[in-house]
Short mmCIF file of C-alpha atoms and ligand atoms in Angstrom, two decimals:
data_model
loop_
_atom_site.label_atom_id
_atom_site.label_comp_id
_atom_site.label_asym_id
_atom_site.label_seq_id
_atom_site.Cartn_x
_atom_site.Cartn_y
_atom_site.Cartn_z
CA MET I 1 58.04 -64.08 -10.53
CA LYS I 2 60.79 -66.42 -9.40
CA ILE I 3 61.90 -67.23 -5.86
CA VAL I 4 65.45 -65.99 -5.27
CA SER I 5 65.95 -66.95 -1.60
CA VAL I 6 64.40 -68.97 1.20
CA GLU I 7 65.80 -68.34 4.67
CA ALA I 8 64.63 -69.79 8.00
CA ILE I 9 65.80 -67.68 10.94
CA PRO I 10 65.88 -69.20 14.45
CA VAL I 11 64.38 -66.84 17.02
CA THR I 12 63.24 -66.86 20.62
CA LEU I 13 59.94 -65.14 21.30
CA PRO I 14 59.59 -64.06 24.94
CA PHE I 15 56.49 -65.18 26.85
CA ARG I 16 54.65 -62.65 29.02
CA GLU I 17 54.84 -65.15 31.86
CA PRO I 18 56.93 -68.33 32.10
CA VAL I 19 55.06 -71.33 30.68
CA SER I 20 55.31 -74.76 32.32
CA ASP I 21 54.51 -78.22 31.04
CA SER I 22 55.60 -81.73 31.96
CA TRP I 23 58.99 -81.18 30.25
CA GLY I 24 59.98 -77.98 32.00
CA THR I 25 59.46 -74.23 32.38
CA TYR I 26 60.11 -71.81 29.54
CA GLU I 27 60.75 -68.05 29.47
CA ALA I 28 60.56 -67.96 25.70
CA SER I 29 59.56 -70.19 22.82
CA ARG I 30 61.95 -71.22 20.09
CA HIS I 31 60.52 -70.50 16.69
CA GLY I 32 61.71 -70.10 13.14
CA ILE I 33 60.78 -67.13 10.98
CA VAL I 34 60.89 -67.91 7.26
CA ILE I 35 61.60 -65.12 4.79
CA VAL I 36 61.11 -65.93 1.10
CA ARG I 37 62.14 -63.31 -1.44
CA SER I 38 61.22 -63.00 -5.11
CA GLU I 39 63.19 -61.39 -7.92
CA SER I 40 61.08 -58.21 -7.51
CA GLY I 41 62.63 -57.72 -4.05
CA GLU I 42 59.30 -58.39 -2.30
CA TYR I 43 59.31 -60.77 0.67
CA GLY I 44 56.86 -63.19 2.21
CA ALA I 45 56.99 -64.24 5.87
CA GLY I 46 56.08 -67.50 7.57
CA GLU I 47 56.59 -69.06 10.94
CA ILE I 48 57.87 -72.46 12.06
CA ALA I 49 56.11 -72.84 15.39
CA PHE I 50 57.20 -75.57 17.76
CA ALA I 51 56.94 -73.77 21.02
CA TRP I 52 58.19 -76.12 23.65
CA PHE I 53 61.38 -77.75 22.40
CA GLY I 54 64.32 -76.49 20.45
CA GLY I 55 62.84 -78.43 17.55
CA ALA I 56 62.07 -75.42 15.38
CA HIS I 57 65.72 -74.43 15.34
CA SER I 58 66.87 -77.72 13.89
CA LEU I 59 64.04 -77.43 11.36
CA CYS I 60 65.49 -74.03 10.35
CA ARG I 61 68.79 -75.74 9.57
CA ASP I 62 67.00 -78.28 7.38
CA VAL I 63 65.24 -75.50 5.47
CA ASN I 64 68.46 -73.50 4.97
CA ASN I 65 70.74 -76.43 4.16
CA TYR I 66 68.48 -78.68 2.08
CA TRP I 67 65.09 -77.19 1.23
CA SER I 68 66.09 -73.75 0.00
CA GLU I 69 67.96 -74.94 -3.07
CA GLN I 70 64.96 -77.03 -4.16
CA LEU I 71 62.66 -74.02 -4.09
CA VAL I 72 64.84 -71.22 -5.47
CA GLY I 73 64.14 -70.60 -9.15
CA THR I 74 60.51 -71.76 -9.04
CA ASP I 75 57.80 -69.24 -9.93
CA ILE I 76 55.80 -68.18 -6.85
CA ALA I 77 52.54 -68.76 -8.77
CA ASP I 78 53.41 -72.42 -9.45
CA ARG I 79 51.63 -73.53 -6.33
CA THR I 80 51.09 -77.15 -7.32
CA LYS I 81 54.75 -77.61 -8.11
CA LEU I 82 55.86 -75.90 -4.90
CA THR I 83 53.44 -78.03 -2.84
CA ALA I 84 54.72 -81.22 -4.48
CA THR I 85 58.32 -80.23 -3.71
CA LEU I 86 57.46 -79.47 -0.07
CA ASP I 87 55.42 -82.68 0.28
CA ALA I 88 58.40 -84.73 -0.89
CA LEU I 89 60.56 -83.05 1.78
CA CYS I 90 58.12 -84.19 4.48
CA SER I 91 58.18 -87.89 3.59
CA PHE I 92 60.13 -89.11 6.59
CA SER I 93 59.08 -87.05 9.58
CA LYS I 94 55.87 -85.48 10.85
CA ARG I 95 57.95 -82.70 12.43
CA HIS I 96 58.79 -81.50 8.95
CA LEU I 97 55.13 -80.54 8.48
CA LEU I 98 55.93 -77.63 10.82
CA ALA I 99 58.78 -76.51 8.57
CA LYS I 100 56.63 -76.98 5.50
CA ALA I 101 53.96 -74.80 7.13
CA GLY I 102 56.48 -72.02 7.75
CA VAL I 103 57.75 -72.03 4.18
CA GLU I 104 54.29 -72.50 2.65
CA MET I 105 52.84 -69.61 4.70
CA ALA I 106 55.65 -67.36 3.46
CA LEU I 107 54.93 -68.38 -0.14
CA TRP I 108 51.23 -67.47 0.24
CA ASP I 109 52.22 -64.15 1.85
CA LEU I 110 54.58 -63.40 -1.02
CA LEU I 111 52.01 -64.37 -3.68
CA GLY I 112 49.33 -62.23 -2.01
CA LYS I 113 51.63 -59.23 -1.71
CA THR I 114 52.76 -59.60 -5.32
CA MET I 115 49.15 -59.76 -6.53
CA GLY I 116 48.04 -57.03 -4.11
CA VAL I 117 45.35 -59.18 -2.45
CA PRO I 118 44.90 -60.69 1.02
CA VAL I 119 45.53 -64.44 1.28
CA TYR I 120 41.85 -65.10 2.02
CA ARG I 121 41.08 -63.82 -1.49
CA LEU I 122 43.46 -66.42 -2.92
CA LEU I 123 41.50 -69.03 -0.94
CA GLY I 124 38.19 -67.97 -2.48
CA GLY I 125 37.29 -64.92 -0.42
CA LYS I 126 36.28 -64.41 3.19
CA LEU I 127 32.97 -65.45 4.71
CA SER I 128 33.47 -63.47 7.91
CA ASP I 129 35.43 -60.45 9.12
CA ARG I 130 35.96 -61.71 12.66
CA ILE I 131 36.70 -65.16 14.06
CA PRO I 132 35.16 -65.97 17.46
CA LEU I 133 37.68 -67.31 19.98
CA THR I 134 37.39 -69.38 23.14
CA GLY I 135 38.42 -67.82 26.42
CA GLY I 136 41.35 -69.92 27.63
CA MET I 137 41.24 -71.35 31.15
CA PRO I 138 44.52 -72.94 32.25
CA MET I 139 44.52 -75.30 35.23
CA ASP I 140 44.52 -73.51 38.56
CA SER I 141 42.76 -73.73 41.90
CA VAL I 142 38.99 -73.99 41.60
CA GLU I 143 38.60 -70.48 43.05
CA LYS I 144 41.13 -68.96 40.64
CA MET I 145 39.48 -70.71 37.70
CA ALA I 146 36.09 -69.28 38.66
CA GLU I 147 37.66 -65.79 38.94
CA ASN I 148 39.40 -66.24 35.63
CA ALA I 149 36.09 -67.27 34.04
CA VAL I 150 34.39 -64.09 35.21
CA ARG I 151 37.27 -62.02 33.81
CA ARG I 152 37.17 -63.80 30.45
CA VAL I 153 33.44 -63.22 30.13
CA SER I 154 33.91 -59.52 30.99
CA GLU I 155 36.49 -59.37 28.16
CA GLY I 156 33.79 -60.50 25.74
CA TYR I 157 34.38 -64.26 25.43
CA SER I 158 31.16 -66.21 25.11
CA GLU I 159 32.70 -69.68 25.38
CA LEU I 160 35.28 -70.85 27.91
CA LYS I 161 37.69 -73.73 27.45
CA LEU I 162 38.90 -75.40 30.64
CA LYS I 163 42.03 -77.52 30.69
CA VAL I 164 41.33 -80.76 32.59
CA GLY I 165 42.89 -84.18 33.03
CA LEU I 166 45.11 -84.24 36.11
CA ASP I 167 42.54 -84.68 38.90
CA ASP I 168 39.05 -85.93 38.03
CA ARG I 169 37.25 -84.69 41.17
CA LYS I 170 38.90 -81.27 41.01
CA ASP I 171 38.06 -81.01 37.30
CA VAL I 172 34.37 -81.62 37.92
CA GLU I 173 34.48 -79.17 40.81
CA ALA I 174 36.15 -76.54 38.59
CA VAL I 175 33.49 -77.02 35.90
CA ARG I 176 30.75 -76.69 38.54
CA ALA I 177 32.33 -73.53 40.00
CA VAL I 178 32.84 -71.91 36.60
CA ARG I 179 29.25 -72.75 35.59
CA ALA I 180 27.99 -71.09 38.75
CA ALA I 181 30.20 -68.02 38.24
CA VAL I 182 29.21 -67.07 34.68
CA PRO I 183 25.85 -66.31 32.99
CA ASP I 184 23.87 -69.28 31.64
CA GLY I 185 24.43 -68.23 28.03
CA VAL I 186 28.20 -68.72 28.27
CA LYS I 187 29.19 -72.05 26.72
CA LEU I 188 31.72 -74.39 28.30
CA ARG I 189 34.10 -76.91 26.81
CA VAL I 190 36.91 -78.93 28.33
CA ASP I 191 40.22 -80.07 26.85
CA ALA I 192 41.63 -83.27 28.35
CA ASN I 193 44.70 -83.33 26.07
CA MET I 194 44.52 -87.18 25.89
CA ALA I 195 44.73 -87.51 29.69
CA TRP I 196 41.88 -89.97 30.19
CA LYS I 197 43.08 -93.46 29.37
CA ASP I 198 39.85 -95.39 29.93
CA ALA I 199 36.76 -94.84 27.76
CA LYS I 200 34.21 -95.89 30.38
CA ARG I 201 35.74 -93.61 32.99
CA ALA I 202 35.84 -90.80 30.43
CA LYS I 203 32.14 -91.38 29.72
CA ALA I 204 31.26 -91.11 33.40
CA LEU I 205 33.24 -87.87 33.73
CA ILE I 206 31.77 -86.35 30.58
CA ASP I 207 28.26 -87.24 31.77
CA GLU I 208 28.96 -85.39 35.01
CA MET I 209 30.39 -82.38 33.21
CA SER I 210 27.47 -82.34 30.74
CA HIS I 211 25.24 -81.79 33.73
CA TYR I 212 26.99 -78.39 34.12
CA GLY I 213 26.62 -77.54 30.46
CA VAL I 214 29.91 -78.79 28.99
CA ASP I 215 28.94 -79.60 25.42
CA ILE I 216 32.32 -80.01 23.69
CA VAL I 217 35.07 -82.31 24.97
CA GLU I 218 38.41 -81.91 23.31
CA GLN I 219 40.65 -84.99 22.82
CA PRO I 220 39.37 -87.05 25.77
CA LEU I 221 41.45 -90.15 24.98
CA PRO I 222 44.93 -90.76 23.53
CA ASP I 223 45.20 -90.32 19.76
CA THR I 224 45.94 -94.04 19.42
CA MET I 225 42.55 -95.01 20.95
CA LEU I 226 40.42 -94.36 17.88
CA ASP I 227 37.95 -97.22 18.34
CA GLU I 228 37.45 -96.27 22.00
CA THR I 229 36.95 -92.62 20.98
CA ALA I 230 34.33 -93.69 18.43
CA TRP I 231 32.62 -95.74 21.17
CA LEU I 232 32.66 -92.70 23.46
CA LYS I 233 31.32 -90.41 20.76
CA ARG I 234 28.26 -92.63 20.32
CA ARG I 235 27.48 -92.60 24.04
CA VAL I 236 27.87 -89.04 25.29
CA ASP I 237 25.78 -85.92 24.68
CA ALA I 238 28.81 -83.65 24.34
CA LYS I 239 30.53 -83.30 20.97
CA ILE I 240 33.94 -84.94 20.68
CA LEU I 241 36.51 -82.53 19.21
CA ILE I 242 39.69 -84.22 18.01
CA ASP I 243 42.91 -82.21 18.38
CA GLU I 244 46.10 -84.22 18.98
CA GLY I 245 44.70 -87.01 16.79
CA VAL I 246 44.80 -84.86 13.66
CA TRP I 247 47.92 -83.26 12.27
CA ASP I 248 47.52 -83.54 8.51
CA VAL I 249 44.83 -84.67 6.09
CA HIS I 250 45.95 -88.31 6.33
CA ASP I 251 45.27 -88.27 10.09
CA ALA I 252 41.95 -86.57 9.42
CA LYS I 253 40.97 -89.33 6.98
CA ARG I 254 41.79 -92.01 9.55
CA VAL I 255 39.73 -90.30 12.28
CA LEU I 256 36.79 -89.55 9.97
CA ASP I 257 36.75 -93.05 8.45
CA ARG I 258 36.46 -94.50 11.95
CA ASN I 259 33.68 -92.05 12.83
CA ALA I 260 35.66 -90.95 15.89
CA ALA I 261 35.00 -87.18 15.80
CA ASP I 262 32.10 -84.76 15.86
CA MET I 263 34.51 -81.90 15.14
CA LEU I 264 38.17 -81.49 14.17
CA HIS I 265 40.65 -78.95 15.58
CA VAL I 266 42.93 -77.92 12.70
CA TYR I 267 46.38 -76.37 13.16
CA ILE I 268 47.92 -74.60 10.18
CA SER I 269 51.37 -75.62 11.48
CA GLU I 270 50.56 -79.30 11.99
CA ALA I 271 48.68 -79.53 8.71
CA GLY I 272 51.83 -78.44 6.85
CA GLY I 273 50.45 -75.02 6.03
CA ILE I 274 47.48 -73.23 4.57
CA ASP I 275 46.82 -75.67 1.74
CA GLY I 276 47.14 -78.68 4.05
CA ALA I 277 44.67 -77.09 6.46
CA ARG I 278 42.26 -76.39 3.61
CA ARG I 279 42.41 -80.06 2.58
CA ILE I 280 41.34 -81.11 6.10
CA PHE I 281 38.45 -78.66 6.07
CA GLU I 282 37.30 -79.94 2.69
CA LEU I 283 37.57 -83.61 3.66
CA ALA I 284 35.74 -82.99 6.94
CA GLU I 285 32.98 -81.21 5.04
CA LEU I 286 32.34 -84.37 3.02
CA HIS I 287 31.78 -86.18 6.33
CA GLY I 288 29.49 -83.46 7.68
CA VAL I 289 32.09 -82.60 10.32
CA GLU I 290 32.82 -78.98 11.22
CA CYS I 291 36.29 -77.70 12.10
CA THR I 292 37.78 -75.15 14.44
CA ILE I 293 41.36 -73.82 14.38
CA GLY I 294 43.96 -74.20 17.13
CA SER I 295 47.35 -72.64 17.81
CA MET I 296 50.73 -74.22 18.62
CA PRO I 297 50.99 -71.37 19.79
CA GLU I 298 52.22 -69.50 16.76
CA GLY I 299 53.11 -65.82 17.03
CA ARG I 300 51.40 -63.15 14.98
CA ILE I 301 52.54 -64.38 11.55
CA GLY I 302 51.15 -67.86 12.12
CA ALA I 303 48.04 -66.45 13.77
CA ALA I 304 47.43 -64.25 10.72
CA ALA I 305 47.71 -67.31 8.46
CA SER I 306 45.20 -69.11 10.71
CA ALA I 307 42.83 -66.15 10.50
CA HIS I 308 42.89 -66.15 6.67
CA VAL I 309 42.08 -69.87 6.56
CA ALA I 310 39.33 -69.49 9.16
CA ALA I 311 37.75 -66.63 7.24
CA ALA I 312 37.66 -68.53 3.96
CA MET I 313 36.49 -72.02 4.98
CA ARG I 314 32.83 -72.99 4.54
CA ASN I 315 32.73 -75.52 7.35
CA LEU I 316 34.43 -73.44 10.00
CA SER I 317 32.27 -74.15 13.02
CA ALA I 318 30.19 -71.35 14.49
CA ARG I 319 31.73 -72.51 17.79
CA PRO I 320 34.90 -70.55 18.54
CA SER I 321 38.46 -71.32 17.49
CA ASP I 322 41.66 -71.00 19.53
CA ILE I 323 43.72 -68.53 17.47
CA ARG I 324 44.86 -66.69 20.57
CA GLY I 325 48.21 -68.32 21.40
CA PHE I 326 49.99 -65.22 20.04
CA THR I 327 48.68 -63.22 22.99
CA ALA I 328 50.99 -65.25 25.28
CA TYR I 329 54.06 -63.46 23.86
CA ALA I 330 55.46 -60.28 25.39
CA ASP I 331 56.76 -59.21 21.98
CA ASP I 332 56.80 -60.40 18.40
CA VAL I 333 58.53 -59.71 15.10
CA THR I 334 55.70 -57.89 13.31
CA VAL I 335 54.90 -54.19 13.23
CA GLU I 336 51.16 -54.76 13.66
CA ASP I 337 49.39 -56.48 16.49
CA LEU I 338 46.33 -58.58 15.68
CA PRO I 339 43.31 -57.05 17.37
CA ILE I 340 40.89 -59.19 19.37
CA VAL I 341 37.62 -57.32 19.84
CA ASP I 342 34.90 -58.73 22.13
CA GLY I 343 36.51 -62.15 22.04
CA GLN I 344 36.79 -62.15 18.23
CA LEU I 345 39.95 -62.03 16.13
CA VAL I 346 39.81 -59.40 13.39
CA VAL I 347 40.87 -60.89 10.04
CA PRO I 348 43.74 -58.84 8.52
CA ASP I 349 42.77 -57.05 5.32
CA ARG I 350 46.11 -55.99 3.85
CA PRO I 351 47.76 -57.89 0.98
CA GLY I 352 49.34 -61.26 1.74
CA LEU I 353 48.96 -62.33 5.35
CA GLY I 354 48.51 -58.67 6.26
CA VAL I 355 51.38 -58.39 8.72
CA THR I 356 54.68 -56.57 8.21
CA VAL I 357 57.96 -57.94 9.55
CA ASP I 358 59.87 -55.53 11.80
CA PHE I 359 63.36 -56.55 10.65
CA ASP I 360 65.05 -54.76 13.58
CA LYS I 361 63.03 -56.87 15.99
CA LEU I 362 63.67 -59.98 13.93
CA ARG I 363 67.41 -59.31 14.25
CA ALA I 364 67.08 -58.65 17.96
CA TYR I 365 65.30 -61.98 18.59
CA THR I 366 67.51 -64.01 16.25
CA ILE I 367 69.71 -66.50 18.03
CA GLN I 368 73.05 -67.70 16.67
CA ASP I 369 72.44 -71.37 16.11
MG1 MG O 401 43.70 -79.12 22.54
#
C-alpha cells in the first residue's frame, strides 16, 4: 500500500490557562499535525510538537516542501526504508527529530489502521492496559503547592513531581510542606530542569530533600555536565533521572556510557518518533536502566503514540511517566479524549494510534503560514 501524500498542517492548540516560561507567556502552542494518506484513501495522523516557539510551523514547511516528495510512492510497510529516508533528513539539525516524530507517528498510525491492529501490537503487544502518571506540581507559593498536592492525591495520583530550581530554600520548604500534607505512601520527585549548576551544592540540596522522601531527582545539572552528573549519581540516595540530556538514542548512549543516569526520561517527539523511542528503551535495558516517558507537551495524537510505546516496552519503569501534557489544552483536533483514571492513562485499543482526527476542528485550528 503506497503513500500518496504527506502533509504537515500548522495549527495552534489553545491552552486552558496561559503558560509562562523564561521566553514569554503563551495562550496557545504552535504545533504541526501530519496527515499521511495511502492509495486506499486511509489516513494516518502524527503530531509535530514544539510547544513554546513557532518552531513547529517552520518544520511543517520543511516537511511539505522537501520531505513529502521523498516519502510519496514508498510502501507503508517498508518501515526500514522509510526510517532510513527520515534519518537522512535529520542529519543537520536536532529540531528535525520533532518533524521526523510527527511523520513517523503518522506512518505507524496508517500502518496500524491498514492492518486493523493497534500500534502497540506492531511493537510486540502491550504489557499493561494503563500507564501510571505523576501528578504535576508547577512552581507556586509553598502554601499553594501543598494545596495542589492534596488535590492531586485526591484525584488518584500516587506520585507527585515538583518543579524546583529557582530558589533553593523555598524549594526545600515546598518539599517539606508537600510531604507533611500528603499520606506517607505518596512518592515525591523533583525536576530541576538543569537549574543547579554546581554538583556539590546539588548534592547538599538532594540530601535535604531525601530527608522528606524525595527519591527521584530529574535533570539536576545541565546536560553538558555529564561527569558531574555521574559524580552526583554515585553520592546521593535518590535516583537521577535524565531528561534534557537525552533526545535520541545517540544522546542515550553518551549518558549511559558515562554512567550518568539511574533512569532515562524518553520523549517520543525528541527521539524522532516511536522507533527512535524504542531504540532508547532497548539500549537502556542493556545497561539495566529503566525508562519513563515525558511530554513536550504533545496533544492527544502525540500522547496516544506515547501510550502505545509505554504499553509495549519491557523496561518501562513501574514509577510513573509524564504523559499528561495533553491535559493542558482547552481543545484538540481529535474526536476522542484520552481518559486518565485514578492517575493512570488508559492505553487506546482501536487500530493505529486509536484516535480519530476531527477534520473540522483541524481546519478551525489551522493557521495560514
Ligand atoms: Mg523534566
